[in-house]
Amino acid sequence: MAKHINLNRLAYFTAVVETRSFTAAAQRLSTTKAVVSQQVARLEEEIGTTLLIRTTRNVHATEAGLAFYARCITILREAEDAFDALAERAVKPSGLLRITATFDYGISVIVPKIAAFTALYPACEVDLSLSDERIDLVSSNIDMAIRVGWLSDSTLQARRIDSFRQILVASPQMAPAVSHLDSPRALETLPFVANSALRHPLHWNFSHGEDDPIAVRLRAAVSIDATLGVLAAVQAGAGLSVLPDYIAAPLIGSGELIHVLPDWSLPIGGIFVVFPAARYRPAHARAFVDLLSTPAKRCYCR
Amino acid sequence: MAKHINLNRLAYFTAVVETRSFTAAAQRLSTTKAVVSQQVARLEEEIGTTLLIRTTRNVHATEAGLAFYARCITILREAEDAFDALAERAVKPSGLLRITATFDYGISVIVPKIAAFTALYPACEVDLSLSDERIDLVSSNIDMAIRVGWLSDSTLQARRIDSFRQILVASPQMAPAVSHLDSPRALETLPFVANSALRHPLHWNFSHGEDDPIAVRLRAAVSIDATLGVLAAVQAGAGLSVLPDYIAAPLIGSGELIHVLPDWSLPIGGIFVVFPAARYRPAHARAFVDLLSTPAKRCYCR
DNA sequence: ACATACTGTATGTATTTTCTATACAATGGG
DNA sequence: CCCATTGTATAGAAAATACATACAGTATGT
């Protein structure tokens, strides 16, 4: 068996056959005739067959050369098509985009974005997986994950696409107990719905203007490991809790929740999009991130 | 438009997809994993798309990579077929073999050889062009020419496959005039049929044993430019002439011609097969030359 | 839990291949 | 017969590839 086949030489050979000239072939390939001559010579050497008969004035293919040429052009045509298809895919978003996001942010922010995205790029399909677990992007073949809070795993490529405020809320039925509060200290005796998905569900730093933040340790009446569950508990009157603005703001606006201690603020969190460690991002992923990064016209608080 | 496509990288990529491992792919290609890694990385760089997602423990193709892989395997399969077809053609004689030969030698020697050749290689067809002219092998797309005598054109590749004696003959009806001759000198007054296809149709050097040859200049009663025409003239009694042994011997054996001055010999000529200046000879041409070179069991003179 | 073996990648160097820039022999046209 | 043009040859430069090794990360086996 021959060592290895060098497919790159096929292009030189076909160019010579088609132009019936080494010089013209060199021009078409924008190289020199010496290179074309050498490449074709090596091709013939590799396959041990004379493909072209050259005189100083004329070039034409042998019988074997003609048969080989016929195969070459289909091979080259197919290769070109394959590369073109990739290039098109790289430029024009298409195909299936697999996303994972947390329940809360996914439902309230990502789903509307996806709707806008598929309207913009009809060639794209989106598969959204809502889960608060940290799924392995590679083994699940996921193009991007939307993660809320603070990044822990640093091996993956991430990009901050948004930030969120955390808001202390209560149900309107608790208004009598919370509307007169003027310091976070007073919260320590009130029932609190803990979000056990957080790293420190009961420890909160409240800031007021330029003053130093006040660290408060709350008392968990209920612990739930999903933000939307916390919301339900709060709405059911189980206690106060902290919710991200993208959840709380609409409900505060509609009066379904009340903003407790509105002059005090909690740390700002980040929304990150995380990618598998791929060198080149597919076009649909790039396009979706662009859409995510465009400033939404939402203005939850204030 | 991208610079240039390097088709050689496709083999590396497909090997990784099929083995699901860079290491295994390297083994299959009998190279190192570092090379495979680099080649695939460059392929991805060239096309600007991530084809494979690698973790330290696992490799699998992206959506784009899978689509590209599907195209790659057909391309590689076709290329392999194309090269295999060439190799087979180089090994197993097949296809059309174009030969040109002189009328005389062609008819008396080549045609029987061709019959044997096509019987031996049923996949071969032979196109024999009988002509005493020196045809241009390249422009006529001829695989080999059988030439008789002495080579003049040295740019072509040639190989001596046979030699022939030249025999002074006459028709039996001239026997009274020639049977008593004992020296070539006596020929100068006899009618001679000149073969004007030769370079010096009337000038002949007769040798006798170890003596110096005797140069004789003959008188052309008739000039004909084809050996078979000369034969016909001789048989018609137009005069003496010199014929190659492969023509004369059978006729002498059957008594249709007589050998004049049988103790004197004329220069030995060569039979040459001439090829176009191709580096690699097609298999059917090689096989035919092999057949030509096998010593025929003919023994015309003596 | 921890050592281990194995993964893919990175790096530096050697080797091969390809390119560039000539010069050259051969050939056909004017 | 001169001259332009053909394909090839050659040497040196540049690039690509191969090789050997080292490394970081992670499954696996105990």
Coordinates of N, CA and C in Angstrom, one line a residue, chain B residues 206-214 264:
Chain B
F206 N 28.2 -5.5 -48.6 CA 28.1 -6.9 -48.5 C 29.3 -7.4 -47.7
S207 N 29.1 -8.3 -46.8 CA 30.2 -8.9 -46.0 C 30.2 -10.4 -46.3
H208 N 31.5 -10.9 -46.3 CA 31.7 -12.3 -46.5 C 32.7 -12.8 -45.4
G209 N 32.2 -13.5 -44.5 CA 33.1 -14.0 -43.5 C 33.7 -12.8 -42.7
E210 N 35.0 -12.9 -42.5 CA 35.7 -11.8 -41.7 C 36.3 -10.7 -42.6
D211 N 36.1 -10.8 -43.9 CA 36.7 -9.9 -44.8 C 36.0 -8.5 -44.6
D212 N 36.6 -7.5 -45.1 CA 36.1 -6.2 -45.1 C 34.8 -6.2 -46.1
P213 N 33.8 -5.4 -45.7 CA 32.6 -5.4 -46.5 C 32.9 -4.8 -47.9
I214 N 32.2 -5.1 -48.8 CA 32.3 -4.6 -50.2 C 31.1 -3.6 -50.4
W264 N 26.9 -14.2 -48.7 CA 27.2 -12.9 -48.3 C 26.1 -12.3 -47.4

